[in-house]
Structure formats: structure tokens, C-alpha cells
Amino acid sequence: MTAEERAALIAARPDRTLDLLRQMLRVRRLEERCVELYSASKIRGFLHVYIGEEAVAAGVMSVLGPDDAVVATYREHGHALLRGVPASAIMAEMYGHAEGCCRGRGGSMHLFDAGTRFYGGNAIVAGGLPLAVGLALADKMLGRDRVTACFFGEGAMAEGEFHESLNLAALWDLPVLFCCENNLYAMGTALERSESQTDLALKAAAYEVASWAVDGMDVLAVEEAARRAVDAVRSGGGPHFLEFRTYRFRAHSMFDPERYREKAEVEHWMERDPIASLKVELEASGHLDEAVWASLSREVDAEVDAAVEFAEAGTLEPVAELARFVHSERGTP
């Protein structure tokens, strides 16, 4: 997309572009607060933040419908938030409180919300891909007009589940969109040290799945590619694969000493911050000024503050309830 085309797109739909900025900022501020709370021992266990990758979730979620399904990996706070899971329910889950979206049983890596059709939060690398294929298969068998979007990192492509899932989705012509968030490092392993073929879209295409790469630091490019792919999947075009080339600004997790990449590399990618970049474009187009930005920031900060307050006031699940949900609960005949 040329600069002229981008300017024309923003001019044609300034409100939608501003909303994309808002959604990315919601994720950024939530994640920044999670880092603070983790450092204060309010959030425990593992924590993997999405800072730097916000354009992917914002762009893809913007073109999905309420009946579509979303399957994510363990770096999923942003996906859950933009899918419609309340920030308060997410934060309470981080705290391990019963008011969380999983009653405090899942924590950071296992957010789940059936009401928004958000099916994880999966801690096992590539664990969500077979689930996405199953959801898509059910939709096809029942003739439902739905798309399942499955998010995963490039590290998942080294797992057997990836190959099995792509193969079955192609064989059965399933309505699933595979969204690979290629941030160049599977934990601390660089892509070129784990994959002989680093063109991941080309690798996926070997399964006869329509595939292409997208600039994952550009929310407008993500939105355009996601809309094209979702429309194709929904109209019977079979599974699609998008390789979003993105980057995480922080370490793999809060436990990660981050000794595997140079600071200069991180700084280089931070110059392409998707939030800062879109903010500059909106300012240049005359659709964002200091007052609007300040108002937007206050709105997002208030949402995050309210979520933290809700989580702080939460309660731990009673010990007597710990065995509940081990088996499904049946209603009265």
C-alpha cells in the first residue's frame, strides 16, 4: 500500500482508523499494567505480554463476526480483550480470583470465554491448531456460516500438530484462518535456527492452502489482509494462512533473561511501533490532535484502572469448590 493509498484510506474512514488505534492502545496499556502488577507479585505464575504485536490482534479481530470463533496461544491477553472478554474478567483471572473469566483456574495462559467464542489461551505450543480444525469441521458439518481464526507463533510450525492441522484443513476444505504471528523467536530460538525454510507462507502453501505474508507491524495492512482472507474462507474458499511478520518488544516471558538477541535489534523494531506509527499518520491527516489523543488515553486508562480495581476486590475460590468442574455438571432431568 503506497503512502497515497494509505492517506486516502484514512481519509475515507477516519473513525474506523481511529478505532484501530484505540484497540491497539487498549492492549498496550493492559499489558503494561500487567507487567507492573507482576513485578509487585499481584500476578503470579507465567506472564507473556503482547507489547509490540498489537496490530495483529487489532486488525484481525476487526473483521471477524460475533459467531466466528477464536483460538489463541498463551500470549493471548490482547486477543481476549479485543474479542470482547471484559478487561475486568481478564484481570481478575490474572489474579487467580473467582470473578475471573475462568474462575481463577486458568490464569494468564488459559483465558477462555464461551460467550465471545474465545476458546483459549492454550499453553501447549501448537495445541490450539487441532482445536481450531475441530471447531471448523463442526461448523462445516452443521452448515454454519462461521470462520475459526487460529493464532499461533512461528515456533508452532516446528510441531507435528501444525502439519497435521494444515493437512486436514486442506483435505476437508475447512473454514479456518491460520494466523501465524512470526516474531522471529520461539522463546529464545531464532527462526533461522529452527526452520530450514524461513518463508513460512511458502511452507504453508505446500499443503495447498492459500497463503501470503503480511507486515504485522502495520494495522492497516493486517486489516486488509485479514478481510480478504476471512471473506474468502467464509465464501467457501477453504482454509487460508497468513504469516504476520511482527516483533515482541519485551522478553518471551517475565522469567526470560533475554540473552539471545541484541538490544540494537529490539530498538530497530521499536522504531516501527504500530501504535506510534498510526498515531503519526492520523495526526498528519488532521484526524487526531492532542486533545483527541488525551481523551483517548484517559478513556483507555480508566478502563484498565477499573479492571485492576475489580480484580483487587475479587475473592479466591473456596477450597470446597476445588473439585468442581473436574467432571461436567449435568442439569436436572
mmCIF file of C-alpha atoms in Angstrom:
data_model
loop_
_atom_site.group_PDB
_atom_site.id
_atom_site.type_symbol
_atom_site.label_atom_id
_atom_site.label_comp_id
_atom_site.label_asym_id
_atom_site.label_seq_id
_atom_site.Cartn_x
_atom_site.Cartn_y
_atom_site.Cartn_z
ATOM 1 C CA MET A 1 0.000 0.000 0.000
ATOM 2 C CA THR A 2 1.550 3.296 -1.085
ATOM 3 C CA ALA A 3 1.611 6.397 1.092
ATOM 4 C CA GLU A 4 -1.036 7.953 -1.144
ATOM 5 C CA GLU A 5 -3.276 4.899 -0.842
ATOM 6 C CA ARG A 6 -2.862 4.886 2.938
ATOM 7 C CA ALA A 7 -3.747 8.574 3.169
ATOM 8 C CA ALA A 8 -6.821 8.010 1.015
ATOM 9 C CA LEU A 9 -7.904 5.047 3.146
ATOM 10 C CA ILE A 10 -7.582 7.042 6.366
ATOM 11 C CA ALA A 11 -9.428 9.995 4.847
ATOM 12 C CA ALA A 12 -12.256 7.739 3.678
ATOM 13 C CA ARG A 13 -12.796 6.173 7.113
ATOM 14 C CA PRO A 14 -11.150 8.214 9.855
ATOM 15 C CA ASP A 15 -13.416 6.890 12.615
ATOM 16 C CA ARG A 16 -12.572 3.271 11.856
ATOM 17 C CA THR A 17 -8.858 4.033 11.687
ATOM 18 C CA LEU A 18 -9.057 5.875 14.993
ATOM 19 C CA ASP A 19 -10.810 2.849 16.481
ATOM 20 C CA LEU A 20 -7.964 0.608 15.348
ATOM 21 C CA LEU A 21 -5.613 2.929 17.216
ATOM 22 C CA ARG A 22 -7.874 2.735 20.260
ATOM 23 C CA GLN A 23 -7.933 -1.063 20.226
ATOM 24 C CA MET A 24 -4.153 -1.317 19.993
ATOM 25 C CA LEU A 25 -3.779 1.185 22.823
ATOM 26 C CA ARG A 26 -6.200 -0.816 24.995
ATOM 27 C CA VAL A 27 -3.983 -3.867 24.605
ATOM 28 C CA ARG A 28 -0.763 -1.921 25.208
ATOM 29 C CA ARG A 29 -1.985 -0.259 28.401
ATOM 30 C CA LEU A 30 -3.448 -3.507 29.754
ATOM 31 C CA GLU A 31 -0.186 -5.329 29.136
ATOM 32 C CA GLU A 32 1.904 -2.546 30.650
ATOM 33 C CA ARG A 33 -0.215 -2.719 33.787
ATOM 34 C CA CYS A 34 0.166 -6.495 33.882
ATOM 35 C CA VAL A 35 3.939 -6.056 33.888
ATOM 36 C CA GLU A 36 3.669 -3.645 36.837
ATOM 37 C CA LEU A 37 1.364 -5.968 38.757
ATOM 38 C CA TYR A 38 3.546 -8.976 38.083
ATOM 39 C CA SER A 39 6.578 -7.090 39.371
ATOM 40 C CA ALA A 40 4.563 -6.300 42.506
ATOM 41 C CA SER A 41 3.685 -10.026 42.913
ATOM 42 C CA LYS A 42 -0.006 -9.320 42.366
ATOM 43 C CA ILE A 43 0.026 -11.604 39.314
ATOM 44 C CA ARG A 44 1.858 -14.894 39.715
ATOM 45 C CA GLY A 45 2.897 -17.810 37.540
ATOM 46 C CA PHE A 46 3.963 -17.199 33.952
ATOM 47 C CA LEU A 47 3.223 -13.985 32.088
ATOM 48 C CA HIS A 48 3.759 -13.439 28.359
ATOM 49 C CA VAL A 49 2.880 -9.941 27.172
ATOM 50 C CA TYR A 50 1.895 -8.842 23.674
ATOM 51 C CA ILE A 51 3.630 -5.463 23.612
ATOM 52 C CA GLY A 52 4.720 -4.706 20.041
ATOM 53 C CA GLU A 53 2.379 -7.187 18.351
ATOM 54 C CA GLU A 54 -0.897 -5.334 18.930
ATOM 55 C CA ALA A 55 -1.525 -4.628 15.236
ATOM 56 C CA VAL A 56 -2.134 -8.306 14.514
ATOM 57 C CA ALA A 57 -4.926 -8.845 17.015
ATOM 58 C CA ALA A 58 -6.493 -5.447 16.315
ATOM 59 C CA GLY A 59 -6.523 -5.914 12.556
ATOM 60 C CA VAL A 60 -7.813 -9.482 12.516
ATOM 61 C CA MET A 61 -10.445 -9.087 15.236
ATOM 62 C CA SER A 62 -11.888 -6.082 13.438
ATOM 63 C CA VAL A 63 -13.084 -8.229 10.525
ATOM 64 C CA LEU A 64 -14.448 -11.214 12.447
ATOM 65 C CA GLY A 65 -18.138 -11.596 13.232
ATOM 66 C CA PRO A 66 -19.700 -12.451 16.622
ATOM 67 C CA ASP A 67 -20.453 -16.027 15.545
ATOM 68 C CA ASP A 68 -16.885 -16.696 14.448
ATOM 69 C CA ALA A 69 -14.506 -18.499 16.789
ATOM 70 C CA VAL A 70 -11.058 -17.512 18.009
ATOM 71 C CA VAL A 71 -8.352 -19.881 19.239
ATOM 72 C CA ALA A 72 -5.153 -18.373 20.609
ATOM 73 C CA THR A 73 -1.865 -19.276 22.221
ATOM 74 C CA TYR A 74 -0.523 -18.367 25.681
ATOM 75 C CA ARG A 75 0.315 -14.759 24.647
ATOM 76 C CA GLU A 76 -3.402 -14.110 24.370
ATOM 77 C CA HIS A 77 -4.430 -11.252 26.660
ATOM 78 C CA GLY A 78 -4.806 -8.886 23.704
ATOM 79 C CA HIS A 79 -6.752 -11.385 21.643
ATOM 80 C CA ALA A 80 -9.187 -11.982 24.505
ATOM 81 C CA LEU A 81 -9.661 -8.279 25.191
ATOM 82 C CA LEU A 82 -10.318 -7.380 21.557
ATOM 83 C CA ARG A 83 -12.587 -10.364 21.128
ATOM 84 C CA GLY A 84 -14.861 -8.857 23.769
ATOM 85 C CA VAL A 85 -13.815 -10.501 27.018
ATOM 86 C CA PRO A 86 -14.126 -7.702 29.617
ATOM 87 C CA ALA A 87 -10.856 -6.298 30.919
ATOM 88 C CA SER A 88 -12.190 -6.822 34.446
ATOM 89 C CA ALA A 89 -12.721 -10.551 33.859
ATOM 90 C CA ILE A 90 -9.257 -10.845 32.309
ATOM 91 C CA MET A 91 -7.533 -9.043 35.163
ATOM 92 C CA ALA A 92 -9.419 -10.988 37.830
ATOM 93 C CA GLU A 93 -8.301 -14.173 36.111
ATOM 94 C CA MET A 94 -4.705 -12.928 36.254
ATOM 95 C CA TYR A 95 -5.137 -12.511 39.986
ATOM 96 C CA GLY A 96 -6.489 -16.053 40.286
ATOM 97 C CA HIS A 97 -9.807 -14.794 41.610
ATOM 98 C CA ALA A 98 -13.196 -16.451 41.248
ATOM 99 C CA GLU A 99 -14.532 -13.413 39.386
ATOM 100 C CA GLY A 100 -12.151 -14.127 36.513
ATOM 101 C CA CYS A 101 -13.312 -15.465 33.149
ATOM 102 C CA CYS A 102 -12.235 -18.967 34.227
ATOM 103 C CA ARG A 103 -12.988 -18.522 37.938
ATOM 104 C CA GLY A 104 -9.280 -18.039 38.575
ATOM 105 C CA ARG A 105 -8.423 -21.557 37.452
ATOM 106 C CA GLY A 106 -6.699 -20.648 34.193
ATOM 107 C CA GLY A 107 -4.588 -17.599 34.859
ATOM 108 C CA SER A 108 -2.618 -15.693 32.265
ATOM 109 C CA MET A 109 -2.088 -18.530 29.783
ATOM 110 C CA HIS A 110 -5.572 -20.057 29.828
ATOM 111 C CA LEU A 111 -8.107 -17.297 29.294
ATOM 112 C CA PHE A 112 -11.370 -18.713 27.936
ATOM 113 C CA ASP A 113 -14.817 -17.286 27.333
ATOM 114 C CA ALA A 114 -17.547 -19.278 25.635
ATOM 115 C CA GLY A 115 -19.819 -16.226 25.444
ATOM 116 C CA THR A 116 -17.491 -14.476 22.999
ATOM 117 C CA ARG A 117 -16.459 -17.777 21.382
ATOM 118 C CA PHE A 118 -12.909 -17.284 22.610
ATOM 119 C CA TYR A 119 -11.561 -20.816 23.013
ATOM 120 C CA GLY A 120 -8.222 -20.219 24.725
ATOM 121 C CA GLY A 121 -5.482 -19.430 25.730
ATOM 122 C CA ASN A 122 -3.531 -22.697 25.145
ATOM 123 C CA ALA A 123 -0.213 -23.151 26.943
ATOM 124 C CA ILE A 124 0.989 -26.043 24.779
ATOM 125 C CA VAL A 125 2.820 -24.825 21.677
ATOM 126 C CA ALA A 126 0.622 -25.641 18.650
ATOM 127 C CA GLY A 127 -2.029 -27.044 20.977
ATOM 128 C CA GLY A 128 -4.697 -24.734 19.622
ATOM 129 C CA LEU A 129 -4.387 -25.742 15.977
ATOM 130 C CA PRO A 130 -6.180 -29.104 16.253
ATOM 131 C CA LEU A 131 -8.911 -27.405 18.302
ATOM 132 C CA ALA A 132 -9.411 -24.851 15.539
ATOM 133 C CA VAL A 133 -9.660 -27.610 12.954
ATOM 134 C CA GLY A 134 -12.263 -29.367 15.113
ATOM 135 C CA LEU A 135 -14.342 -26.217 15.505
ATOM 136 C CA ALA A 136 -14.185 -25.565 11.768
ATOM 137 C CA LEU A 137 -15.115 -29.165 10.989
ATOM 138 C CA ALA A 138 -18.172 -28.926 13.244
ATOM 139 C CA ASP A 139 -19.244 -25.695 11.547
ATOM 140 C CA LYS A 140 -18.912 -27.256 8.120
ATOM 141 C CA MET A 141 -20.793 -30.427 9.077
ATOM 142 C CA LEU A 142 -23.633 -28.380 10.552
ATOM 143 C CA GLY A 143 -23.720 -25.907 7.665
ATOM 144 C CA ARG A 144 -22.988 -22.883 9.853
ATOM 145 C CA ASP A 145 -21.699 -19.653 8.321
ATOM 146 C CA ARG A 146 -18.682 -19.300 10.599
ATOM 147 C CA VAL A 147 -14.940 -18.823 10.416
ATOM 148 C CA THR A 148 -12.453 -20.024 13.019
ATOM 149 C CA ALA A 149 -9.373 -17.822 13.420
ATOM 150 C CA CYS A 150 -6.405 -19.585 14.970
ATOM 151 C CA PHE A 151 -3.434 -17.592 16.299
ATOM 152 C CA PHE A 152 -0.041 -19.153 16.976
ATOM 153 C CA GLY A 153 3.640 -18.262 16.922
ATOM 154 C CA GLU A 154 6.154 -19.372 14.317
ATOM 155 C CA GLY A 155 7.550 -21.859 16.845
ATOM 156 C CA ALA A 156 4.354 -23.879 16.418
ATOM 157 C CA MET A 157 5.323 -24.613 12.827
ATOM 158 C CA ALA A 158 8.044 -26.959 14.076
ATOM 159 C CA GLU A 159 5.443 -29.107 15.831
ATOM 160 C CA GLY A 160 3.621 -32.080 14.385
ATOM 161 C CA GLU A 161 0.225 -30.581 15.204
ATOM 162 C CA PHE A 162 0.848 -27.804 12.710
ATOM 163 C CA HIS A 163 1.401 -30.212 9.822
ATOM 164 C CA GLU A 164 -1.494 -32.451 10.807
ATOM 165 C CA SER A 165 -3.831 -29.492 11.179
ATOM 166 C CA LEU A 166 -2.904 -27.815 7.887
ATOM 167 C CA ASN A 167 -3.201 -31.123 6.068
ATOM 168 C CA LEU A 168 -6.639 -31.979 7.471
ATOM 169 C CA ALA A 169 -7.957 -28.445 6.966
ATOM 170 C CA ALA A 170 -6.931 -28.604 3.315
ATOM 171 C CA LEU A 171 -8.200 -32.143 2.760
ATOM 172 C CA TRP A 172 -11.576 -31.352 4.279
ATOM 173 C CA ASP A 173 -11.782 -27.808 2.874
ATOM 174 C CA LEU A 174 -12.496 -26.318 6.299
ATOM 175 C CA PRO A 175 -13.435 -22.691 7.110
ATOM 176 C CA VAL A 176 -10.379 -21.875 9.225
ATOM 177 C CA LEU A 177 -7.941 -18.960 9.068
ATOM 178 C CA PHE A 178 -4.453 -19.796 10.353
ATOM 179 C CA CYS A 179 -2.775 -16.650 11.738
ATOM 180 C CA CYS A 180 0.936 -17.143 12.308
ATOM 181 C CA GLU A 181 2.418 -14.386 14.472
ATOM 182 C CA ASN A 182 6.035 -14.626 13.376
ATOM 183 C CA ASN A 183 8.001 -12.584 15.924
ATOM 184 C CA LEU A 184 11.286 -14.262 14.863
ATOM 185 C CA TYR A 185 11.953 -16.058 18.156
ATOM 186 C CA ALA A 186 10.386 -19.230 19.536
ATOM 187 C CA MET A 187 11.185 -18.467 23.163
ATOM 188 C CA GLY A 188 14.944 -17.893 22.735
ATOM 189 C CA THR A 189 15.453 -19.739 19.453
ATOM 190 C CA ALA A 190 15.831 -17.615 16.333
ATOM 191 C CA LEU A 191 13.720 -18.601 13.337
ATOM 192 C CA GLU A 192 16.710 -19.446 11.126
ATOM 193 C CA ARG A 193 17.983 -21.852 13.789
ATOM 194 C CA SER A 194 14.760 -23.859 13.884
ATOM 195 C CA GLU A 195 13.366 -23.719 10.339
ATOM 196 C CA SER A 196 15.211 -24.669 7.160
ATOM 197 C CA GLN A 197 12.540 -22.754 5.200
ATOM 198 C CA THR A 198 12.058 -19.350 6.810
ATOM 199 C CA ASP A 199 9.431 -18.218 4.300
ATOM 200 C CA LEU A 200 6.588 -19.526 6.413
ATOM 201 C CA ALA A 201 3.836 -18.610 3.965
ATOM 202 C CA LEU A 202 5.615 -20.684 1.332
ATOM 203 C CA LYS A 203 5.870 -23.570 3.771
ATOM 204 C CA ALA A 204 2.137 -23.448 4.488
ATOM 205 C CA ALA A 205 1.360 -23.272 0.774
ATOM 206 C CA ALA A 206 2.891 -26.741 0.405
ATOM 207 C CA TYR A 207 -0.383 -28.042 1.865
ATOM 208 C CA GLU A 208 -2.382 -26.390 -0.932
ATOM 209 C CA VAL A 209 -3.546 -23.702 1.484
ATOM 210 C CA ALA A 210 -3.819 -20.134 0.157
ATOM 211 C CA SER A 211 -1.021 -18.307 1.979
ATOM 212 C CA TRP A 212 0.766 -14.981 1.987
ATOM 213 C CA ALA A 213 2.917 -12.810 4.246
ATOM 214 C CA VAL A 214 1.758 -9.548 5.830
ATOM 215 C CA ASP A 215 3.527 -6.675 7.583
ATOM 216 C CA GLY A 216 2.404 -7.410 11.131
ATOM 217 C CA MET A 217 3.566 -4.011 12.381
ATOM 218 C CA ASP A 218 1.048 -2.214 10.160
ATOM 219 C CA VAL A 219 -2.523 -2.487 11.423
ATOM 220 C CA LEU A 220 -3.989 -1.235 8.131
ATOM 221 C CA ALA A 221 -2.124 -3.923 6.197
ATOM 222 C CA VAL A 222 -3.230 -6.536 8.721
ATOM 223 C CA GLU A 223 -6.855 -5.459 8.497
ATOM 224 C CA GLU A 224 -6.808 -5.506 4.683
ATOM 225 C CA ALA A 225 -5.197 -8.969 4.506
ATOM 226 C CA ALA A 226 -7.457 -10.381 7.200
ATOM 227 C CA ARG A 227 -10.596 -9.100 5.488
ATOM 228 C CA ARG A 228 -9.521 -10.584 2.187
ATOM 229 C CA ALA A 229 -8.762 -13.936 3.809
ATOM 230 C CA VAL A 230 -11.876 -14.071 6.004
ATOM 231 C CA ASP A 231 -14.125 -13.194 3.069
ATOM 232 C CA ALA A 232 -12.521 -15.962 1.012
ATOM 233 C CA VAL A 233 -12.846 -18.536 3.784
ATOM 234 C CA ARG A 234 -16.443 -17.579 4.507
ATOM 235 C CA SER A 235 -17.416 -17.813 0.841
ATOM 236 C CA GLY A 236 -16.175 -21.394 0.584
ATOM 237 C CA GLY A 237 -12.589 -20.743 -0.450
ATOM 238 C CA GLY A 238 -11.181 -23.225 2.053
ATOM 239 C CA PRO A 239 -8.532 -22.641 4.709
ATOM 240 C CA HIS A 240 -6.162 -19.686 4.470
ATOM 241 C CA PHE A 241 -2.816 -18.966 6.133
ATOM 242 C CA LEU A 242 -1.438 -15.517 6.941
ATOM 243 C CA GLU A 243 2.126 -15.008 8.132
ATOM 244 C CA PHE A 244 2.157 -11.801 10.164
ATOM 245 C CA ARG A 245 5.744 -10.601 10.391
ATOM 246 C CA THR A 246 5.856 -8.874 13.741
ATOM 247 C CA TYR A 247 8.056 -8.468 16.809
ATOM 248 C CA ARG A 248 7.664 -8.546 20.571
ATOM 249 C CA PHE A 249 9.336 -5.623 22.277
ATOM 250 C CA ARG A 250 9.723 -7.394 25.597
ATOM 251 C CA ALA A 251 11.232 -10.740 26.554
ATOM 252 C CA HIS A 252 9.459 -14.031 25.897
ATOM 253 C CA SER A 253 8.112 -14.059 29.445
ATOM 254 C CA MET A 254 8.739 -12.277 32.706
ATOM 255 C CA PHE A 255 11.215 -15.052 33.594
ATOM 256 C CA ASP A 256 13.244 -14.596 30.411
ATOM 257 C CA PRO A 257 16.729 -13.014 30.850
ATOM 258 C CA GLU A 258 16.643 -12.230 27.096
ATOM 259 C CA ARG A 259 20.261 -13.014 26.236
ATOM 260 C CA TYR A 260 19.554 -14.283 22.725
ATOM 261 C CA ARG A 261 19.004 -11.027 20.824
ATOM 262 C CA GLU A 262 20.848 -7.726 20.573
ATOM 263 C CA LYS A 263 19.453 -4.522 22.052
ATOM 264 C CA ALA A 264 20.073 -2.801 18.731
ATOM 265 C CA GLU A 265 17.709 -5.237 17.042
ATOM 266 C CA VAL A 266 14.970 -4.548 19.563
ATOM 267 C CA GLU A 267 15.466 -0.806 19.211
ATOM 268 C CA HIS A 268 15.283 -1.108 15.422
ATOM 269 C CA TRP A 269 11.915 -2.846 15.616
ATOM 270 C CA MET A 270 10.629 -0.415 18.236
ATOM 271 C CA GLU A 271 11.046 2.334 15.671
ATOM 272 C CA ARG A 272 8.167 0.605 13.853
ATOM 273 C CA ASP A 273 5.864 0.637 16.887
ATOM 274 C CA PRO A 274 2.403 0.051 15.344
ATOM 275 C CA ILE A 275 0.702 2.443 17.764
ATOM 276 C CA ALA A 276 3.153 5.294 17.323
ATOM 277 C CA SER A 277 3.173 4.823 13.536
ATOM 278 C CA LEU A 278 -0.606 5.001 13.153
ATOM 279 C CA LYS A 279 -0.778 7.935 15.566
ATOM 280 C CA VAL A 280 1.620 9.871 13.353
ATOM 281 C CA GLU A 281 -0.420 9.074 10.238
ATOM 282 C CA LEU A 282 -3.661 10.169 11.867
ATOM 283 C CA GLU A 283 -2.054 13.399 13.039
ATOM 284 C CA ALA A 284 -0.717 14.089 9.553
ATOM 285 C CA SER A 285 -4.178 13.515 8.097
ATOM 286 C CA GLY A 286 -5.713 16.015 10.512
ATOM 287 C CA HIS A 287 -7.910 13.417 12.239
ATOM 288 C CA LEU A 288 -6.002 13.315 15.533
ATOM 289 C CA ASP A 289 -4.824 16.194 17.691
ATOM 290 C CA GLU A 290 -3.518 16.476 21.238
ATOM 291 C CA ALA A 291 -6.987 16.856 22.711
ATOM 292 C CA VAL A 292 -8.368 13.758 20.995
ATOM 293 C CA TRP A 293 -5.281 11.745 21.929
ATOM 294 C CA ALA A 294 -5.511 12.870 25.565
ATOM 295 C CA SER A 295 -9.191 11.940 25.681
ATOM 296 C CA LEU A 296 -8.478 8.545 24.137
ATOM 297 C CA SER A 297 -5.664 7.898 26.606
ATOM 298 C CA ARG A 298 -7.872 8.818 29.575
ATOM 299 C CA GLU A 299 -10.615 6.523 28.322
ATOM 300 C CA VAL A 300 -8.251 3.563 27.974
ATOM 301 C CA ASP A 301 -6.522 4.241 31.293
ATOM 302 C CA ALA A 302 -9.884 4.403 33.053
ATOM 303 C CA GLU A 303 -10.832 1.011 31.637
ATOM 304 C CA VAL A 304 -7.592 -0.551 32.862
ATOM 305 C CA ASP A 305 -7.847 1.156 36.261
ATOM 306 C CA ALA A 306 -11.382 -0.165 36.704
ATOM 307 C CA ALA A 307 -10.222 -3.673 35.742
ATOM 308 C CA VAL A 308 -7.462 -3.589 38.358
ATOM 309 C CA GLU A 309 -9.866 -2.278 40.999
ATOM 310 C CA PHE A 310 -12.293 -5.092 40.159
ATOM 311 C CA ALA A 311 -9.538 -7.694 40.399
ATOM 312 C CA GLU A 312 -8.229 -6.296 43.687
ATOM 313 C CA ALA A 313 -11.699 -6.635 45.199
ATOM 314 C CA GLY A 314 -12.027 -10.211 43.979
ATOM 315 C CA THR A 315 -12.171 -13.379 46.052
ATOM 316 C CA LEU A 316 -10.408 -16.693 45.982
ATOM 317 C CA GLU A 317 -12.500 -19.717 45.134
ATOM 318 C CA PRO A 318 -13.466 -21.687 48.260
ATOM 319 C CA VAL A 319 -11.422 -24.819 48.897
ATOM 320 C CA ALA A 320 -14.676 -26.794 48.904
ATOM 321 C CA GLU A 321 -15.139 -25.852 45.250
ATOM 322 C CA LEU A 322 -11.756 -27.086 44.015
ATOM 323 C CA ALA A 323 -13.073 -30.408 42.712
ATOM 324 C CA ARG A 324 -15.921 -28.705 40.877
ATOM 325 C CA PHE A 325 -15.712 -28.815 37.068
ATOM 326 C CA VAL A 326 -13.413 -31.844 37.090
ATOM 327 C CA HIS A 327 -16.436 -33.545 35.562
ATOM 328 C CA SER A 328 -19.158 -31.779 33.614
ATOM 329 C CA GLU A 329 -22.211 -30.759 35.606
ATOM 330 C CA ARG A 330 -25.489 -32.230 34.438
ATOM 331 C CA GLY A 331 -28.750 -30.433 34.776
ATOM 332 C CA THR A 332 -31.856 -31.884 36.394
ATOM 333 C CA PRO A 333 -33.503 -34.434 34.046
#
